[in-house]
């Protein structure tokens, strides 16, 4: 199987045109890189699963700067790629600009939102999955203080933090949840040094479990938590394996399934719609495997599964920060 892994530049247009007959779908990774061990890598795994099962090929590219977003969309569209799948909310505006110019091309935004007839919007109920790992964090904590470190300070990441805080408070109403964001620009997704510094700062304030929702920055957060002998919580991909016995769990966001399903849909892809994947759809969840199963006690497992069932049934409603830009259990 021949894969096209190129950077935007003088040779890209030629490379894409040459490969157009070989690869129908295209996947554009957000800043932070394809192998960020988190959001982008989950998308990559979904595409690879599709390719392995079908023998198909796909175009792909990793963003190096904000300026490349619209350029990549247009070049893939001109090359005949279809559908064009993007990862990250920052693609919303570029897709809104480009999609009308290519009405016969299907675009997919994962985590963004675009209201257009040839665009499929896929989102996740991250607040629900974050609530569950908050329950586990509160039960695993030996004190009354846990932490959250996000990537770029945007409503989507506040949605993670808010759900997490609500889960923590459901177990321990007296708990303190410390919250920090890595930055206010896209560079915040790939800044493990700052992530490490924030982790040490939160440990200094008493946090003994820290949830990282920061893309590639999370690698530094999880590493420092392990070095300082506290627990961490991974995000998007199952990151338990990175530090066995130190990563309490990971809030899984099945971007891989979303990418896989889109590619499998082929010509039957339904655009002009919005899909939100939550606990009931296995779109989000928490990870238990050989790397952390000894850390999840029977009591913890029972409590978190009860919470999951109650959220799915509607008996517990997890507040969605993006619904009103507020969080009853956490101040930003």
mmCIF file of C-alpha atoms in Angstrom:
data_model
loop_
_atom_site.group_PDB
_atom_site.id
_atom_site.type_symbol
_atom_site.label_atom_id
_atom_site.label_comp_id
_atom_site.label_asym_id
_atom_site.label_seq_id
_atom_site.Cartn_x
_atom_site.Cartn_y
_atom_site.Cartn_z
ATOM 1 C CA UNK A 1 0.000 0.000 0.000
ATOM 2 C CA UNK A 2 1.418 3.370 -1.021
ATOM 3 C CA UNK A 3 0.715 6.215 1.397
ATOM 4 C CA UNK A 4 1.348 9.879 0.623
ATOM 5 C CA UNK A 5 2.952 11.751 3.497
ATOM 6 C CA UNK A 6 3.939 15.201 2.314
ATOM 7 C CA UNK A 7 4.386 18.689 3.634
ATOM 8 C CA UNK A 8 2.779 21.633 1.916
ATOM 9 C CA UNK A 9 5.259 23.294 -0.360
ATOM 10 C CA UNK A 10 6.232 23.685 -3.974
ATOM 11 C CA UNK A 11 6.097 19.949 -4.628
ATOM 12 C CA UNK A 12 2.794 19.290 -2.881
ATOM 13 C CA UNK A 13 0.422 20.173 -5.694
ATOM 14 C CA UNK A 14 2.291 17.899 -8.067
ATOM 15 C CA UNK A 15 2.376 15.089 -5.505
ATOM 16 C CA UNK A 16 -1.333 15.345 -4.786
ATOM 17 C CA UNK A 17 -2.268 15.417 -8.446
ATOM 18 C CA UNK A 18 -0.087 12.424 -9.145
ATOM 19 C CA UNK A 19 -1.717 10.475 -6.330
ATOM 20 C CA UNK A 20 -5.291 11.500 -6.976
ATOM 21 C CA UNK A 21 -6.127 8.349 -8.858
ATOM 22 C CA UNK A 22 -4.688 6.215 -6.095
ATOM 23 C CA UNK A 23 -6.291 7.718 -3.016
ATOM 24 C CA UNK A 24 -9.903 8.720 -2.591
ATOM 25 C CA UNK A 25 -10.119 10.000 1.008
ATOM 26 C CA UNK A 26 -7.830 12.613 2.523
ATOM 27 C CA UNK A 27 -7.020 13.188 6.186
ATOM 28 C CA UNK A 28 -5.611 16.475 7.482
ATOM 29 C CA UNK A 29 -4.042 16.329 10.932
ATOM 30 C CA UNK A 30 -4.171 19.303 13.251
ATOM 31 C CA UNK A 31 -1.166 21.004 14.816
ATOM 32 C CA UNK A 32 0.549 18.751 17.322
ATOM 33 C CA UNK A 33 1.423 16.106 14.768
ATOM 34 C CA UNK A 34 0.101 12.765 13.618
ATOM 35 C CA UNK A 35 1.944 10.916 16.373
ATOM 36 C CA UNK A 36 0.856 13.110 19.298
ATOM 37 C CA UNK A 37 -0.217 9.937 21.181
ATOM 38 C CA UNK A 38 -3.613 11.584 21.540
ATOM 39 C CA UNK A 39 -6.235 13.173 19.255
ATOM 40 C CA UNK A 40 -4.380 13.162 15.938
ATOM 41 C CA UNK A 41 -2.949 9.707 16.464
ATOM 42 C CA UNK A 42 -6.418 8.346 17.150
ATOM 43 C CA UNK A 43 -7.556 9.718 13.784
ATOM 44 C CA UNK A 44 -4.535 8.121 12.140
ATOM 45 C CA UNK A 45 -5.333 4.738 13.678
ATOM 46 C CA UNK A 46 -8.864 4.900 12.301
ATOM 47 C CA UNK A 47 -7.589 5.636 8.809
ATOM 48 C CA UNK A 48 -5.032 2.854 9.039
ATOM 49 C CA UNK A 49 -7.706 0.378 10.136
ATOM 50 C CA UNK A 50 -9.789 1.333 7.097
ATOM 51 C CA UNK A 51 -6.793 0.964 4.787
ATOM 52 C CA UNK A 52 -5.822 -2.422 6.197
ATOM 53 C CA UNK A 53 -9.334 -3.817 5.973
ATOM 54 C CA UNK A 54 -10.170 -2.506 2.516
ATOM 55 C CA UNK A 55 -6.789 -2.295 0.807
ATOM 56 C CA UNK A 56 -7.632 1.324 0.066
ATOM 57 C CA UNK A 57 -5.283 4.291 0.108
ATOM 58 C CA UNK A 58 -5.663 7.779 1.459
ATOM 59 C CA UNK A 59 -3.895 11.118 1.245
ATOM 60 C CA UNK A 60 -2.688 12.766 4.433
ATOM 61 C CA UNK A 61 -0.863 15.832 5.625
ATOM 62 C CA UNK A 62 0.298 17.295 8.939
ATOM 63 C CA UNK A 63 -0.207 21.008 9.527
ATOM 64 C CA UNK A 64 2.907 23.035 10.243
ATOM 65 C CA UNK A 65 1.192 26.413 10.611
ATOM 66 C CA UNK A 66 -2.222 28.043 10.725
ATOM 67 C CA UNK A 67 -1.747 29.473 7.245
ATOM 68 C CA UNK A 68 -1.727 26.003 5.691
ATOM 69 C CA UNK A 69 -5.277 25.020 6.626
ATOM 70 C CA UNK A 70 -7.148 26.547 3.692
ATOM 71 C CA UNK A 71 -4.285 25.779 1.335
ATOM 72 C CA UNK A 72 -4.376 22.070 2.209
ATOM 73 C CA UNK A 73 -8.160 21.896 1.827
ATOM 74 C CA UNK A 74 -8.067 23.474 -1.614
ATOM 75 C CA UNK A 75 -5.175 21.354 -2.868
ATOM 76 C CA UNK A 76 -6.807 18.125 -1.760
ATOM 77 C CA UNK A 77 -10.103 19.197 -3.346
ATOM 78 C CA UNK A 78 -8.360 20.094 -6.591
ATOM 79 C CA UNK A 79 -6.631 16.696 -6.512
ATOM 80 C CA UNK A 80 -10.021 14.968 -6.422
ATOM 81 C CA UNK A 81 -9.830 13.626 -2.874
ATOM 82 C CA UNK A 82 -13.225 12.750 -1.415
ATOM 83 C CA UNK A 83 -14.116 12.952 1.405
ATOM 84 C CA UNK A 84 -11.653 15.372 2.982
ATOM 85 C CA UNK A 85 -11.525 14.753 6.734
ATOM 86 C CA UNK A 86 -10.118 17.324 9.156
ATOM 87 C CA UNK A 87 -9.241 17.013 12.832
ATOM 88 C CA UNK A 88 -9.710 19.921 15.216
ATOM 89 C CA UNK A 89 -12.120 22.820 15.677
ATOM 90 C CA UNK A 90 -9.716 25.263 14.026
ATOM 91 C CA UNK A 91 -10.680 23.892 10.611
ATOM 92 C CA UNK A 92 -14.229 25.236 10.916
ATOM 93 C CA UNK A 93 -13.620 28.640 9.327
ATOM 94 C CA UNK A 94 -11.348 27.345 6.539
ATOM 95 C CA UNK A 95 -13.894 24.659 5.588
ATOM 96 C CA UNK A 96 -16.685 27.241 5.620
ATOM 97 C CA UNK A 97 -14.632 29.259 3.130
ATOM 98 C CA UNK A 98 -13.624 26.360 0.905
ATOM 99 C CA UNK A 99 -16.627 24.001 0.843
ATOM 100 C CA UNK A 100 -18.911 26.237 -1.276
ATOM 101 C CA UNK A 101 -16.247 26.325 -4.003
ATOM 102 C CA UNK A 102 -16.266 22.511 -4.269
ATOM 103 C CA UNK A 103 -19.948 21.479 -4.001
ATOM 104 C CA UNK A 104 -19.230 17.972 -5.297
ATOM 105 C CA UNK A 105 -16.601 17.297 -2.606
ATOM 106 C CA UNK A 106 -17.597 16.044 0.833
ATOM 107 C CA UNK A 107 -15.847 17.596 3.819
ATOM 108 C CA UNK A 108 -15.815 16.272 7.384
ATOM 109 C CA UNK A 109 -14.932 18.353 10.422
ATOM 110 C CA UNK A 110 -14.185 16.466 13.616
ATOM 111 C CA UNK A 111 -14.620 18.758 16.633
ATOM 112 C CA UNK A 112 -15.523 21.757 14.498
ATOM 113 C CA UNK A 113 -18.865 22.999 13.186
ATOM 114 C CA UNK A 114 -19.803 24.018 9.673
ATOM 115 C CA UNK A 115 -23.362 24.478 8.423
ATOM 116 C CA UNK A 116 -23.101 23.540 4.736
ATOM 117 C CA UNK A 117 -24.780 20.902 2.556
ATOM 118 C CA UNK A 118 -21.507 19.146 1.699
ATOM 119 C CA UNK A 119 -20.061 19.128 5.219
ATOM 120 C CA UNK A 120 -20.514 16.513 7.947
ATOM 121 C CA UNK A 121 -19.865 17.775 11.471
ATOM 122 C CA UNK A 122 -18.810 15.172 14.036
ATOM 123 C CA UNK A 123 -18.624 16.075 17.703
ATOM 124 C CA UNK A 124 -18.319 14.206 20.972
ATOM 125 C CA UNK A 125 -19.853 14.391 24.432
ATOM 126 C CA UNK A 126 -16.463 14.926 26.045
ATOM 127 C CA UNK A 127 -18.107 16.206 29.212
ATOM 128 C CA UNK A 128 -19.675 12.796 29.783
ATOM 129 C CA UNK A 129 -16.422 10.864 29.494
ATOM 130 C CA UNK A 130 -14.647 13.494 31.582
ATOM 131 C CA UNK A 131 -17.242 13.092 34.332
ATOM 132 C CA UNK A 132 -16.379 9.389 34.550
ATOM 133 C CA UNK A 133 -12.643 9.957 34.888
ATOM 134 C CA UNK A 134 -13.443 12.643 37.455
ATOM 135 C CA UNK A 135 -15.233 10.011 39.521
ATOM 136 C CA UNK A 136 -12.164 7.789 39.336
ATOM 137 C CA UNK A 137 -9.815 10.671 40.138
ATOM 138 C CA UNK A 138 -11.727 11.574 43.287
ATOM 139 C CA UNK A 139 -11.754 7.966 44.457
ATOM 140 C CA UNK A 140 -8.050 7.447 43.741
ATOM 141 C CA UNK A 141 -6.915 10.721 45.324
ATOM 142 C CA UNK A 142 -5.368 10.427 48.761
ATOM 143 C CA UNK A 143 -6.234 14.028 49.535
ATOM 144 C CA UNK A 144 -8.895 16.508 48.527
ATOM 145 C CA UNK A 145 -7.090 18.130 45.581
ATOM 146 C CA UNK A 146 -6.922 17.010 41.958
ATOM 147 C CA UNK A 147 -5.877 18.848 38.827
ATOM 148 C CA UNK A 148 -6.796 19.504 35.219
ATOM 149 C CA UNK A 149 -4.426 20.809 32.546
ATOM 150 C CA UNK A 150 -5.872 21.731 29.179
ATOM 151 C CA UNK A 151 -4.222 22.687 25.926
ATOM 152 C CA UNK A 152 -5.520 25.794 24.177
ATOM 153 C CA UNK A 153 -8.011 27.747 26.276
ATOM 154 C CA UNK A 154 -11.145 27.322 24.188
ATOM 155 C CA UNK A 155 -14.744 26.348 25.064
ATOM 156 C CA UNK A 156 -14.174 22.766 23.911
ATOM 157 C CA UNK A 157 -11.407 22.198 26.470
ATOM 158 C CA UNK A 158 -13.385 23.946 29.173
ATOM 159 C CA UNK A 159 -16.075 21.377 28.370
ATOM 160 C CA UNK A 160 -13.614 18.620 29.343
ATOM 161 C CA UNK A 161 -12.633 20.433 32.543
ATOM 162 C CA UNK A 162 -16.198 21.158 33.588
ATOM 163 C CA UNK A 163 -17.358 17.553 33.189
ATOM 164 C CA UNK A 164 -14.292 16.361 35.088
ATOM 165 C CA UNK A 165 -14.947 18.733 37.984
ATOM 166 C CA UNK A 166 -18.574 17.639 38.188
ATOM 167 C CA UNK A 167 -17.512 13.996 38.396
ATOM 168 C CA UNK A 168 -14.973 14.792 41.109
ATOM 169 C CA UNK A 169 -17.533 16.740 43.125
ATOM 170 C CA UNK A 170 -20.099 13.952 42.795
ATOM 171 C CA UNK A 171 -17.754 11.736 44.801
ATOM 172 C CA UNK A 172 -16.205 14.360 47.069
ATOM 173 C CA UNK A 173 -18.134 17.642 47.343
ATOM 174 C CA UNK A 174 -15.292 19.109 49.416
ATOM 175 C CA UNK A 175 -12.628 18.404 46.782
ATOM 176 C CA UNK A 176 -10.601 21.172 45.160
ATOM 177 C CA UNK A 177 -10.096 21.023 41.399
ATOM 178 C CA UNK A 178 -7.153 23.079 40.141
ATOM 179 C CA UNK A 179 -7.455 24.058 36.485
ATOM 180 C CA UNK A 180 -4.828 25.495 34.140
ATOM 181 C CA UNK A 181 -4.626 25.930 30.390
ATOM 182 C CA UNK A 182 -1.331 25.695 28.531
ATOM 183 C CA UNK A 183 -1.921 28.725 26.313
ATOM 184 C CA UNK A 184 -4.241 30.729 24.103
ATOM 185 C CA UNK A 185 -2.801 29.848 20.690
ATOM 186 C CA UNK A 186 -2.615 26.549 18.759
ATOM 187 C CA UNK A 187 0.979 26.154 19.962
ATOM 188 C CA UNK A 188 -0.570 25.036 23.267
ATOM 189 C CA UNK A 189 -1.277 21.616 21.731
ATOM 190 C CA UNK A 190 2.409 20.821 21.343
ATOM 191 C CA UNK A 191 4.208 22.304 24.336
ATOM 192 C CA UNK A 192 5.259 19.481 26.686
ATOM 193 C CA UNK A 193 7.719 21.751 28.513
ATOM 194 C CA UNK A 194 4.994 24.124 29.671
ATOM 195 C CA UNK A 195 2.795 21.119 30.401
ATOM 196 C CA UNK A 196 5.509 19.794 32.674
ATOM 197 C CA UNK A 197 5.867 23.141 34.448
ATOM 198 C CA UNK A 198 2.122 23.357 35.061
ATOM 199 C CA UNK A 199 2.117 19.807 36.409
ATOM 200 C CA UNK A 200 4.800 20.640 38.968
ATOM 201 C CA UNK A 201 2.914 23.791 39.938
ATOM 202 C CA UNK A 202 -0.285 21.836 40.557
ATOM 203 C CA UNK A 203 1.592 19.194 42.552
ATOM 204 C CA UNK A 204 2.947 22.051 44.657
ATOM 205 C CA UNK A 205 -0.658 23.007 45.385
ATOM 206 C CA UNK A 206 -1.466 19.497 46.568
ATOM 207 C CA UNK A 207 -2.813 17.791 43.439
ATOM 208 C CA UNK A 208 -2.157 14.043 43.416
ATOM 209 C CA UNK A 209 -4.188 13.159 40.302
ATOM 210 C CA UNK A 210 -3.949 15.313 37.159
ATOM 211 C CA UNK A 211 -6.105 14.996 34.040
ATOM 212 C CA UNK A 212 -4.351 16.100 30.845
ATOM 213 C CA UNK A 213 -6.525 17.252 27.941
ATOM 214 C CA UNK A 214 -3.819 18.951 25.929
ATOM 215 C CA UNK A 215 -2.926 16.964 22.824
ATOM 216 C CA UNK A 216 0.827 16.543 22.391
ATOM 217 C CA UNK A 217 1.424 18.716 25.449
ATOM 218 C CA UNK A 218 -0.050 15.897 27.498
ATOM 219 C CA UNK A 219 3.079 13.796 26.938
ATOM 220 C CA UNK A 220 4.978 16.200 29.185
ATOM 221 C CA UNK A 221 2.180 16.237 31.754
ATOM 222 C CA UNK A 222 1.998 12.461 32.034
ATOM 223 C CA UNK A 223 5.791 12.134 32.132
ATOM 224 C CA UNK A 224 6.176 14.667 34.922
ATOM 225 C CA UNK A 225 3.331 13.137 36.919
ATOM 226 C CA UNK A 226 5.107 9.774 36.712
ATOM 227 C CA UNK A 227 8.450 11.334 37.656
ATOM 228 C CA UNK A 228 6.859 12.990 40.686
ATOM 229 C CA UNK A 229 5.042 9.782 41.663
ATOM 230 C CA UNK A 230 1.482 11.032 41.333
ATOM 231 C CA UNK A 231 -1.306 9.735 39.135
ATOM 232 C CA UNK A 232 -2.315 11.132 35.763
ATOM 233 C CA UNK A 233 -5.246 10.664 33.404
ATOM 234 C CA UNK A 234 -4.743 10.491 29.649
ATOM 235 C CA UNK A 235 -7.083 11.684 26.934
ATOM 236 C CA UNK A 236 -8.468 10.858 23.487
ATOM 237 C CA UNK A 237 -6.323 7.780 22.805
ATOM 238 C CA UNK A 238 -5.763 5.138 25.477
ATOM 239 C CA UNK A 239 -2.536 6.450 27.034
ATOM 240 C CA UNK A 240 -2.373 3.968 29.912
ATOM 241 C CA UNK A 241 0.631 2.226 28.362
ATOM 242 C CA UNK A 242 2.815 5.328 28.467
ATOM 243 C CA UNK A 243 3.445 4.971 32.206
ATOM 244 C CA UNK A 244 2.089 1.663 33.495
ATOM 245 C CA UNK A 245 0.892 1.918 37.064
ATOM 246 C CA UNK A 246 0.990 5.736 36.972
ATOM 247 C CA UNK A 247 -1.754 6.567 34.464
ATOM 248 C CA UNK A 248 -4.964 5.938 36.395
ATOM 249 C CA UNK A 249 -7.060 5.757 33.223
ATOM 250 C CA UNK A 250 -7.620 7.588 29.943
ATOM 251 C CA UNK A 251 -10.736 9.386 28.778
ATOM 252 C CA UNK A 252 -11.134 7.772 25.388
ATOM 253 C CA UNK A 253 -12.619 9.813 22.590
ATOM 254 C CA UNK A 254 -13.159 7.506 19.660
ATOM 255 C CA UNK A 255 -11.888 9.731 16.892
ATOM 256 C CA UNK A 256 -10.529 6.537 15.339
ATOM 257 C CA UNK A 257 -14.031 5.120 14.984
ATOM 258 C CA UNK A 258 -15.302 8.384 13.505
ATOM 259 C CA UNK A 259 -12.589 8.456 10.825
ATOM 260 C CA UNK A 260 -13.001 4.745 10.100
ATOM 261 C CA UNK A 261 -16.790 5.051 9.723
ATOM 262 C CA UNK A 262 -16.492 8.075 7.433
ATOM 263 C CA UNK A 263 -14.040 6.292 5.158
ATOM 264 C CA UNK A 264 -16.151 3.133 5.146
ATOM 265 C CA UNK A 265 -19.234 5.145 4.142
ATOM 266 C CA UNK A 266 -17.748 6.004 0.762
ATOM 267 C CA UNK A 267 -20.364 7.458 -1.563
ATOM 268 C CA UNK A 268 -23.056 6.896 1.079
ATOM 269 C CA UNK A 269 -21.620 9.522 3.419
ATOM 270 C CA UNK A 270 -24.423 11.753 4.671
ATOM 271 C CA UNK A 271 -23.372 15.389 4.776
ATOM 272 C CA UNK A 272 -25.255 18.478 5.879
ATOM 273 C CA UNK A 273 -25.748 16.876 9.289
ATOM 274 C CA UNK A 274 -24.270 16.910 12.784
ATOM 275 C CA UNK A 275 -23.323 13.743 14.692
ATOM 276 C CA UNK A 276 -22.640 13.881 18.423
ATOM 277 C CA UNK A 277 -21.098 10.716 19.845
ATOM 278 C CA UNK A 278 -21.471 10.126 23.571
ATOM 279 C CA UNK A 279 -21.450 7.344 26.141
ATOM 280 C CA UNK A 280 -24.497 5.664 24.634
ATOM 281 C CA UNK A 281 -22.698 5.426 21.277
ATOM 282 C CA UNK A 282 -19.348 4.352 22.767
ATOM 283 C CA UNK A 283 -18.062 7.650 21.404
ATOM 284 C CA UNK A 284 -16.413 8.453 24.728
ATOM 285 C CA UNK A 285 -15.482 6.371 27.751
ATOM 286 C CA UNK A 286 -12.665 5.407 30.074
ATOM 287 C CA UNK A 287 -9.934 2.839 29.533
ATOM 288 C CA UNK A 288 -9.143 -0.188 31.668
ATOM 289 C CA UNK A 289 -6.474 -2.605 30.465
ATOM 290 C CA UNK A 290 -3.457 -4.562 31.670
ATOM 291 C CA UNK A 291 -1.589 -1.332 32.411
ATOM 292 C CA UNK A 292 -4.042 0.055 34.977
ATOM 293 C CA UNK A 293 -6.496 -2.697 35.951
ATOM 294 C CA UNK A 294 -4.829 -3.248 39.333
ATOM 295 C CA UNK A 295 -5.373 0.417 40.140
ATOM 296 C CA UNK A 296 -9.135 0.292 39.591
ATOM 297 C CA UNK A 297 -10.638 -1.303 42.685
ATOM 298 C CA UNK A 298 -13.965 -3.124 42.674
ATOM 299 C CA UNK A 299 -15.501 -0.180 44.485
ATOM 300 C CA UNK A 300 -14.184 2.260 41.894
ATOM 301 C CA UNK A 301 -15.364 0.085 39.013
ATOM 302 C CA UNK A 302 -18.844 -0.224 40.504
ATOM 303 C CA UNK A 303 -19.112 3.512 41.170
ATOM 304 C CA UNK A 304 -17.980 4.580 37.712
ATOM 305 C CA UNK A 305 -20.180 2.021 35.948
ATOM 306 C CA UNK A 306 -23.146 3.234 37.985
ATOM 307 C CA UNK A 307 -22.355 6.791 36.922
ATOM 308 C CA UNK A 308 -22.096 5.708 33.293
ATOM 309 C CA UNK A 309 -25.483 3.975 33.419
ATOM 310 C CA UNK A 310 -27.094 6.989 35.085
ATOM 311 C CA UNK A 311 -25.732 9.368 32.455
ATOM 312 C CA UNK A 312 -26.974 7.166 29.611
ATOM 313 C CA UNK A 313 -30.413 6.826 31.216
ATOM 314 C CA UNK A 314 -30.652 10.550 31.865
ATOM 315 C CA UNK A 315 -30.768 10.201 35.645
ATOM 316 C CA UNK A 316 -27.520 12.182 35.819
ATOM 317 C CA UNK A 317 -27.080 15.194 33.560
ATOM 318 C CA UNK A 318 -23.529 16.356 32.988
ATOM 319 C CA UNK A 319 -23.307 20.066 32.365
ATOM 320 C CA UNK A 320 -22.002 21.012 28.923
ATOM 321 C CA UNK A 321 -19.871 24.150 29.194
ATOM 322 C CA UNK A 322 -20.419 24.966 25.529
ATOM 323 C CA UNK A 323 -24.178 25.204 26.057
ATOM 324 C CA UNK A 324 -23.955 28.404 28.087
ATOM 325 C CA UNK A 325 -20.252 29.202 28.653
ATOM 326 C CA UNK A 326 -20.523 28.435 32.340
ATOM 327 C CA UNK A 327 -19.477 25.709 34.750
ATOM 328 C CA UNK A 328 -21.227 25.231 38.102
ATOM 329 C CA UNK A 329 -18.356 23.235 39.596
ATOM 330 C CA UNK A 330 -15.269 25.075 38.343
ATOM 331 C CA UNK A 331 -14.117 28.645 37.841
ATOM 332 C CA UNK A 332 -11.819 29.486 34.932
#
